[in-house]
Each structure stands twice: as C-alpha cells, then as structure tokens.
CSV table of C-alpha atoms in Angstrom, one decimal:
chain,number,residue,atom,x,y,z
A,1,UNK,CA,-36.0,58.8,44.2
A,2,UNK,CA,-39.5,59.2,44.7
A,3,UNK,CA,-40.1,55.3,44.3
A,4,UNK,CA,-38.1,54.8,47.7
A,5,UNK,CA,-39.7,57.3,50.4
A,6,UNK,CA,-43.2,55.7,49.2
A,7,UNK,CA,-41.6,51.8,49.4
A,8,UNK,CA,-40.5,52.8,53.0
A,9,UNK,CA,-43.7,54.5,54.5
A,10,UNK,CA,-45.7,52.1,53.0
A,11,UNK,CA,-43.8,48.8,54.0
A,12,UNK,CA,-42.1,50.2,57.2
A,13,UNK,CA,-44.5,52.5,58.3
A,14,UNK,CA,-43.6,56.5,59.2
A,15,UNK,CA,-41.6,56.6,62.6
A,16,UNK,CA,-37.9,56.5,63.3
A,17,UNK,CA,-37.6,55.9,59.7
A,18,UNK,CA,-38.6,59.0,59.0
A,19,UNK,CA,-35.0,60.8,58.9
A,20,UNK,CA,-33.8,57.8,56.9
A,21,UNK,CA,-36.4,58.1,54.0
A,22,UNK,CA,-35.5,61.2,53.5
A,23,UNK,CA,-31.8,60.7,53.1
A,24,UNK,CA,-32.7,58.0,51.0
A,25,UNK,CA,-34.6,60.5,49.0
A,26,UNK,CA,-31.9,63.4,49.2
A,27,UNK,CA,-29.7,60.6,47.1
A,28,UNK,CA,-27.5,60.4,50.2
A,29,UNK,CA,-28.0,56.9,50.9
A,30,UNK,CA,-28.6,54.2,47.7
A,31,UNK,CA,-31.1,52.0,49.1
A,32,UNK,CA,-28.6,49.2,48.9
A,33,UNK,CA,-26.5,50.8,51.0
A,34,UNK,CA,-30.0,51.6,53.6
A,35,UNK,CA,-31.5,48.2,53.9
A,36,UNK,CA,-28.5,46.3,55.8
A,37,UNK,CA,-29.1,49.0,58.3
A,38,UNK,CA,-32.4,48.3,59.3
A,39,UNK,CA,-32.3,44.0,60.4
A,40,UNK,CA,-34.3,44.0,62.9
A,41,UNK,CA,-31.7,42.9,66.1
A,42,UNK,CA,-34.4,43.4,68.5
A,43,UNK,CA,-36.8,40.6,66.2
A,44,UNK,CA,-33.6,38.4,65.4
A,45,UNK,CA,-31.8,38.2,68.5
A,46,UNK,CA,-35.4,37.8,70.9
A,47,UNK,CA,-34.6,33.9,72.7
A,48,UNK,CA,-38.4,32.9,72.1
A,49,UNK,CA,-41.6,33.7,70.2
A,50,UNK,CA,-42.8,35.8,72.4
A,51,UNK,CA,-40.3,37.9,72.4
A,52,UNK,CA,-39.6,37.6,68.3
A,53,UNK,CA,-43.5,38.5,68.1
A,54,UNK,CA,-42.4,41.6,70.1
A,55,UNK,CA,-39.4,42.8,68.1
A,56,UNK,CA,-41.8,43.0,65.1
A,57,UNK,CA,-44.6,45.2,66.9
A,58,UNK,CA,-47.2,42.2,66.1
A,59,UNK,CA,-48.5,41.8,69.3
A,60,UNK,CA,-51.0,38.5,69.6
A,61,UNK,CA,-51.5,37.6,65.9
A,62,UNK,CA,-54.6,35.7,65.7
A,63,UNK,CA,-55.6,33.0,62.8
A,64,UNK,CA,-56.7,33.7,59.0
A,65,UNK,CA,-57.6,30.3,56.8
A,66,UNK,CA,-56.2,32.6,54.4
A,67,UNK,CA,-52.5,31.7,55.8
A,68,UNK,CA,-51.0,28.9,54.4
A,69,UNK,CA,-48.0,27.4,55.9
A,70,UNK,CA,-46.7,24.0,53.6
A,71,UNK,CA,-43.6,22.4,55.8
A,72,UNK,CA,-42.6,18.7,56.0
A,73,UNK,CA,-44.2,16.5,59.1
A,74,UNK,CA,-40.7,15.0,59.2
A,75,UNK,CA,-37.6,15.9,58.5
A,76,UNK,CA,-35.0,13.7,58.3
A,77,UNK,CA,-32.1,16.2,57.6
A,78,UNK,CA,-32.9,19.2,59.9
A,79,UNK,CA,-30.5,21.1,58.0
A,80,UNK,CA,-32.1,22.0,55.3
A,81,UNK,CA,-35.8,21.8,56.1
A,82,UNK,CA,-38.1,23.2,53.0
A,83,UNK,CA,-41.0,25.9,54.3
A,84,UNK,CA,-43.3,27.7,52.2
A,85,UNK,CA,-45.8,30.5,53.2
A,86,UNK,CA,-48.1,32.0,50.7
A,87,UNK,CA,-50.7,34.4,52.0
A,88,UNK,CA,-53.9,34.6,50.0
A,89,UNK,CA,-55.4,37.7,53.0
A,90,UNK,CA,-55.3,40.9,51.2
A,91,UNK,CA,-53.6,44.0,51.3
A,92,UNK,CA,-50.5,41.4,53.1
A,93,UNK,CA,-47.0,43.1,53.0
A,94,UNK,CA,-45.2,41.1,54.6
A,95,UNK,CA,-43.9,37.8,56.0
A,96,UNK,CA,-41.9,36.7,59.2
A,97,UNK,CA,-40.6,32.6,59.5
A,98,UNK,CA,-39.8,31.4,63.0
A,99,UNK,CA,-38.5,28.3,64.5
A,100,UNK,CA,-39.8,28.1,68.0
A,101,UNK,CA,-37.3,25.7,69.5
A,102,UNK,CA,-34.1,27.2,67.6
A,103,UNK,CA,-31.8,28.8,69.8
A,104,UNK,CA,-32.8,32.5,67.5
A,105,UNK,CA,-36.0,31.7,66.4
A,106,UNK,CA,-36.7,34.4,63.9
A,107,UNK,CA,-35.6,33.0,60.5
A,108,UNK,CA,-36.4,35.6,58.1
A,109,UNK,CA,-38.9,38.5,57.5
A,110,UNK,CA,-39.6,39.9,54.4
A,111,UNK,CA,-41.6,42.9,53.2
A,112,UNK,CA,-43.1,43.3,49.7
A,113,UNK,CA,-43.8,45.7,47.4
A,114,UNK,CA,-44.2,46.8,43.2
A,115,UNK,CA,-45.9,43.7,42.8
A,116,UNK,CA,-44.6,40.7,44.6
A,117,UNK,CA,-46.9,38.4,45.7
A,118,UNK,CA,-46.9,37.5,49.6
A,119,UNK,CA,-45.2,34.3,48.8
A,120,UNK,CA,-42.3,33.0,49.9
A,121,UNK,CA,-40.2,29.2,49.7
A,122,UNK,CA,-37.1,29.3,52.1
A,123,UNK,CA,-34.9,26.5,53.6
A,124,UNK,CA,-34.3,26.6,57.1
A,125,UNK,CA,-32.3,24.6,59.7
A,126,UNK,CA,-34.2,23.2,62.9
A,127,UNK,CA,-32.3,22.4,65.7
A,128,UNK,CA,-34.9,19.5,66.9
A,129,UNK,CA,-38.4,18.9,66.6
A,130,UNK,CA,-40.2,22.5,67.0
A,131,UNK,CA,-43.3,23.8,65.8
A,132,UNK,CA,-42.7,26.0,62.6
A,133,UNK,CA,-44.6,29.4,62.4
A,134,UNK,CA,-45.1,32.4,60.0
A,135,UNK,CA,-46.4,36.1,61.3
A,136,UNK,CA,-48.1,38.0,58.4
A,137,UNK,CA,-49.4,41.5,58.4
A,138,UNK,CA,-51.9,43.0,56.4
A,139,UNK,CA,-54.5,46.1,56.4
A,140,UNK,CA,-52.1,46.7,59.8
A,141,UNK,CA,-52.9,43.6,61.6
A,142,UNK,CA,-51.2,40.3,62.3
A,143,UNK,CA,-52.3,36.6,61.3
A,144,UNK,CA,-50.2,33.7,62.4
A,145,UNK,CA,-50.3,29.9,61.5
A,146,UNK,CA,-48.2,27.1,62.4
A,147,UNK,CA,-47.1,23.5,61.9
A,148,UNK,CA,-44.9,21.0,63.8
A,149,UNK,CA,-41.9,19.5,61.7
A,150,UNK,CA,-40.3,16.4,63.5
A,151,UNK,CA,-36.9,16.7,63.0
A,152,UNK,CA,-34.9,13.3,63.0
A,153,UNK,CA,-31.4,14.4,62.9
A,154,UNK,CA,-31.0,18.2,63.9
A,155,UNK,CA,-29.5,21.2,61.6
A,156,UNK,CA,-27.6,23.1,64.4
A,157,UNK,CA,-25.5,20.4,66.4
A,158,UNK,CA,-21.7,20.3,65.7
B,1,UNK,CA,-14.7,35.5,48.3
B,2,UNK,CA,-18.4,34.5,47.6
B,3,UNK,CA,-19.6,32.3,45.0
B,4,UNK,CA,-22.2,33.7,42.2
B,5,UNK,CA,-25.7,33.7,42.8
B,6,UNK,CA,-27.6,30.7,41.0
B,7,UNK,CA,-30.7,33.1,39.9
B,8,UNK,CA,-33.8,31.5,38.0
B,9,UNK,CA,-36.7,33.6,36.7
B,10,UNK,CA,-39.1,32.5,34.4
B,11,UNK,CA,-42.1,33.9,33.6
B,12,UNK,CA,-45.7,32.2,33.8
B,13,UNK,CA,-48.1,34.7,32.6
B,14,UNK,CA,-47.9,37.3,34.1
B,15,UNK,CA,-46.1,36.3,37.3
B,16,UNK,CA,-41.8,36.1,37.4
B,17,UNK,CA,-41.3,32.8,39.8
B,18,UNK,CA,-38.0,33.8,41.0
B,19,UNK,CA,-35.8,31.4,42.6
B,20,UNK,CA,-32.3,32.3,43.8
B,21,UNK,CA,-29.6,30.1,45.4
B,22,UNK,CA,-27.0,32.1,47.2
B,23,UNK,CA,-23.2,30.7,48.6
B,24,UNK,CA,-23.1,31.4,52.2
B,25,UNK,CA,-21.7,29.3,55.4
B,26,UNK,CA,-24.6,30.4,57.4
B,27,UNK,CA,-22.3,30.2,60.1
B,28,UNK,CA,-24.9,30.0,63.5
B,29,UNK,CA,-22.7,31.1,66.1
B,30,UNK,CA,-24.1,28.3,68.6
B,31,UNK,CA,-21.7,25.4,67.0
B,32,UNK,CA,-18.1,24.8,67.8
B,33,UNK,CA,-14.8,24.0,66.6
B,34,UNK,CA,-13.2,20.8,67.2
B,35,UNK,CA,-11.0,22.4,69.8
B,36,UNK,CA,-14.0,23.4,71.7
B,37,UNK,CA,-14.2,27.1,70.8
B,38,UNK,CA,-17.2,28.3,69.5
B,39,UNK,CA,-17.4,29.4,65.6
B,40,UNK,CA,-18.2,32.8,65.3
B,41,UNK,CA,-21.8,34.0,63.4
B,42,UNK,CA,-21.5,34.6,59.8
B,43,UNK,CA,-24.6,34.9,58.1
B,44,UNK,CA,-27.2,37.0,55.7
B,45,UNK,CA,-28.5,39.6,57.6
B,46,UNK,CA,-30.3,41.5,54.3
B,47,UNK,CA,-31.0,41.0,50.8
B,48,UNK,CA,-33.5,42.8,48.1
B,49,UNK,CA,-34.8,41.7,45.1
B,50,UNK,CA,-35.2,44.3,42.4
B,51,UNK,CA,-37.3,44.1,39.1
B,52,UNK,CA,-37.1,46.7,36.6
B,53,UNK,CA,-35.6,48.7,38.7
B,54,UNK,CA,-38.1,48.2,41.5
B,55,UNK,CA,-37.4,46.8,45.1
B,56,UNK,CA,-40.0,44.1,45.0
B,57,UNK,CA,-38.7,41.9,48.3
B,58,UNK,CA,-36.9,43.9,51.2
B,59,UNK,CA,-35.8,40.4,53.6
B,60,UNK,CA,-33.7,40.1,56.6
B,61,UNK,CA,-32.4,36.8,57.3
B,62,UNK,CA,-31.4,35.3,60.8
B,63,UNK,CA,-28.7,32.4,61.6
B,64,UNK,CA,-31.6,29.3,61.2
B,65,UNK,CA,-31.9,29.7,57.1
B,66,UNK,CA,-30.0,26.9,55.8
B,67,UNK,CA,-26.5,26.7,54.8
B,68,UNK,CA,-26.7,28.2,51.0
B,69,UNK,CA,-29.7,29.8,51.3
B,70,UNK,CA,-32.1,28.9,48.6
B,71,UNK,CA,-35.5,31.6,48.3
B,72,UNK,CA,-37.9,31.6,46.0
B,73,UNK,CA,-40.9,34.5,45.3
B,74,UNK,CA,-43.2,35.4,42.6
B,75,UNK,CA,-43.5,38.9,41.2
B,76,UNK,CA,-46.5,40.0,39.4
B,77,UNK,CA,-46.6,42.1,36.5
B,78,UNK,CA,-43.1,41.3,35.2
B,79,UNK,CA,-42.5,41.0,31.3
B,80,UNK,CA,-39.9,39.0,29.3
B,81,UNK,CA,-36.8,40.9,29.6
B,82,UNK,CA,-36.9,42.6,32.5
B,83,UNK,CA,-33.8,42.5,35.2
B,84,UNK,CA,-33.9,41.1,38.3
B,85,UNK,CA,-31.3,42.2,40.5
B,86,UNK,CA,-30.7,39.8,43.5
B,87,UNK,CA,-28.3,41.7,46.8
B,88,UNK,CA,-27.3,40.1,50.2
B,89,UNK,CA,-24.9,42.4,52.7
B,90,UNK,CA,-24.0,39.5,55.8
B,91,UNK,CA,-22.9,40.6,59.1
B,92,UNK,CA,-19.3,41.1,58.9
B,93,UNK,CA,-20.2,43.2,55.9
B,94,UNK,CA,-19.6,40.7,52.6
B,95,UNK,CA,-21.9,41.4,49.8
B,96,UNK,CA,-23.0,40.1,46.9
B,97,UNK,CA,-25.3,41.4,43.8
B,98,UNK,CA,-26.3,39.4,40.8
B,99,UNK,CA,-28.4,39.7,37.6
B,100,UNK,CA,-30.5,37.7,35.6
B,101,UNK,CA,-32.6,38.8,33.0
B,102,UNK,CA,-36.8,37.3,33.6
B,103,UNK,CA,-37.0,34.4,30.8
C-alpha cells in the first residue's frame, strides 16, 4: 500500500491529509472507498472564479504559452459543449475546468499520476455565453488560460 | 440502476488514449420540475482511472459536466493488455466501476 501514501503526498500535498494517508496505508480505507471523500466542496460550491481559484489554494495563476485550452467559438447546443486542455509545462499534476458564468463554475479537477499525461477532453454544459478557463499547477505554481465559447442555446435552462 | 461504462483504450505507442462514456443524469440542482419545484442535484462528484493497478487520474466532477459524461486522457507507458479500471461514486452515493482491457 506503499503506492497510495506516495500518490497522495505527491498529488495532494502533506497537510490535513496526513491522518488519511496513513489509514489508506494501514489498509483501513481502499482508496476507492478515500477519494469520494475528498471533492473539494469549498472549490465546487465557490459562486465565482475568484472564489473557485480560492478553494483550490491557486491564488493568481498567471499565463504559460505552454497551456493549451481547444473549446468551440460557438456553441450551438450548450449542453454538451466539447473542451480540451492539454498542458505541455512540466512537472504539471494537475488540471481544474471552470465555467465562469455557470451558476457553480468549477467543472472538474483532476490530478495525475503513474504516468498520465496532463491531458484531458471533457464535455461540459454552459448556461450562456461565458468565458471557459482551465487552472494548472505544476513545480507548485499555477498557470491559467482561457477562451470565450458563445453559447446559442444554453445547457442549464429547464 | 446505472448503465455500463462505454470504455475505449487503445494503444498508440506507447501512450493508452482512454476514452470513457459514463450514464449519469447530471442532475444540476438549478432546474425545475414542471410543477415548479426544483430537481434536486444528482451528479459525479469522483471518479479514478486505474492502469495496471495504478491510480493514473484522481477527478472530481461538479454539476456543469454534461449529461453522460464523456472524458478522455492519455496514459503513458501502458502496454497491450493491461487493465484499466474506470470508478465514479455521485453524491447520493451510487457507484459504478468498469473494466476494459488497453487494446
């Protein structure tokens, strides 16, 4: 159980995670069983980007060409609008999608480790036209980018 | 209750793309019913991707990914045969965990 005390210091960061590593690596907790415990509520429920940017500790992320955020200019089914982030800066672990103008902007964060590339392709609903953004970190500091989708029919209405 | 996984991953090299569509409402919480009450949240708050045996994506997932949530990541240093083990847990507690073997 070695593999999982590593996985969390080195994605996570030592901390109040501390006492959870290690009943991850007592064999108390499967790490399936961990990992639904730790969604971020303060990241996910924030009501703007500021406040999202906050809940993941990242502070004012400033720009890196190395950042690549691919979205459509317009969307014409804001339910299910494509966004891909790949990260080419080194040493990145991990990658946070927001919607500014959704209700919940935070879309999805993900950390990575034993190999997976800082990629990732998601689908996301957009409420209205909003400015798309992704929050790396890497070597400890965050990068940002972002893109407007205009959004002709909107993915959240009734 | 949920629908299996739709899990794709095919080598290239040296590099597993992985692409995984999972059943899910994706229920926002913000819309509501045709009698005016609002529709609960139900969504994916977490899921992993394992290779080998390995955690190689930790996500959590808020209420604005789409309705059946399609993802897709690349693992490097996977090899033909190797299983890929795709789990979501969603806020009322559902879960769901399917295999594929890397092609």
């Amino acid at each position: 159980m070695e593999m999982n005390v590593t996985r969390r210091t080195v994605l996570r960061g030592a901390g109040s995670l501390g006492a959870l590593s290690a009943l991850i690596a007592a064999g108390v907790l499967k790490p399936t069983a961990a990992f639904a415990a730790e969604w971020n509520k303060a990241a996910f429920e924030a009501q703007d980007t500021t406040g999202v940017l906050k809940g993941l500790g990242a502070g004012t992320p400033g720009e890196h060409k190395g950042l690549i955020l691919k979205v459509p200019d317009i969307a014409e089914n804001g339910a299910v609008v494509p966004v891909d982030v790949v990260s080419t800066i080194p040493n990145t672990v991990s990658i946070a999608i927001l919607v500014e103008k959704n209700p919940l902007p935070l879309s999805a964060h993900f950390d990575f480790a034993n190999g997976a590339l800082p990629e990732a392709a998601v689908r996301l609903k957009l409420g209205q036209t909003s400015l798309v953004k992704a929050v790396v970190k890497a070597d400890g500091k965050f990068y940002i980018a972002q893109k407007e989708v205009k959004v002709t029919v909107g993915g959240c209405g009734g | 209750m949920s629908d299996p996984m739709k899990i794709r991953a095919k080598l290239s090299g040296d590099v597993a793309e992985i692409r995984v569509l999972m059943g899910h409402a994706m229920e926002t919480g913000q819309r509501k019913d045709a009698a005016g009450k609002t529709i609960p949240a139900h969504f994916i708050q977490s899921m992993t991707v394992e290779v080998a045996g390995k955690i190689v994506v930790d996500g959590q997932i808020g209420t604005s990914v789409s309705r059946n949530p399609v993802f897709g990541f690349k693992v490097k240093g996977a090899k033909a045969g190797d299983k890929v083990v795709i789990s979501w847990v969603d806020n009322k507690g559902d879960k769901r965990s399917d295999e594929v073997a890397v092609a």
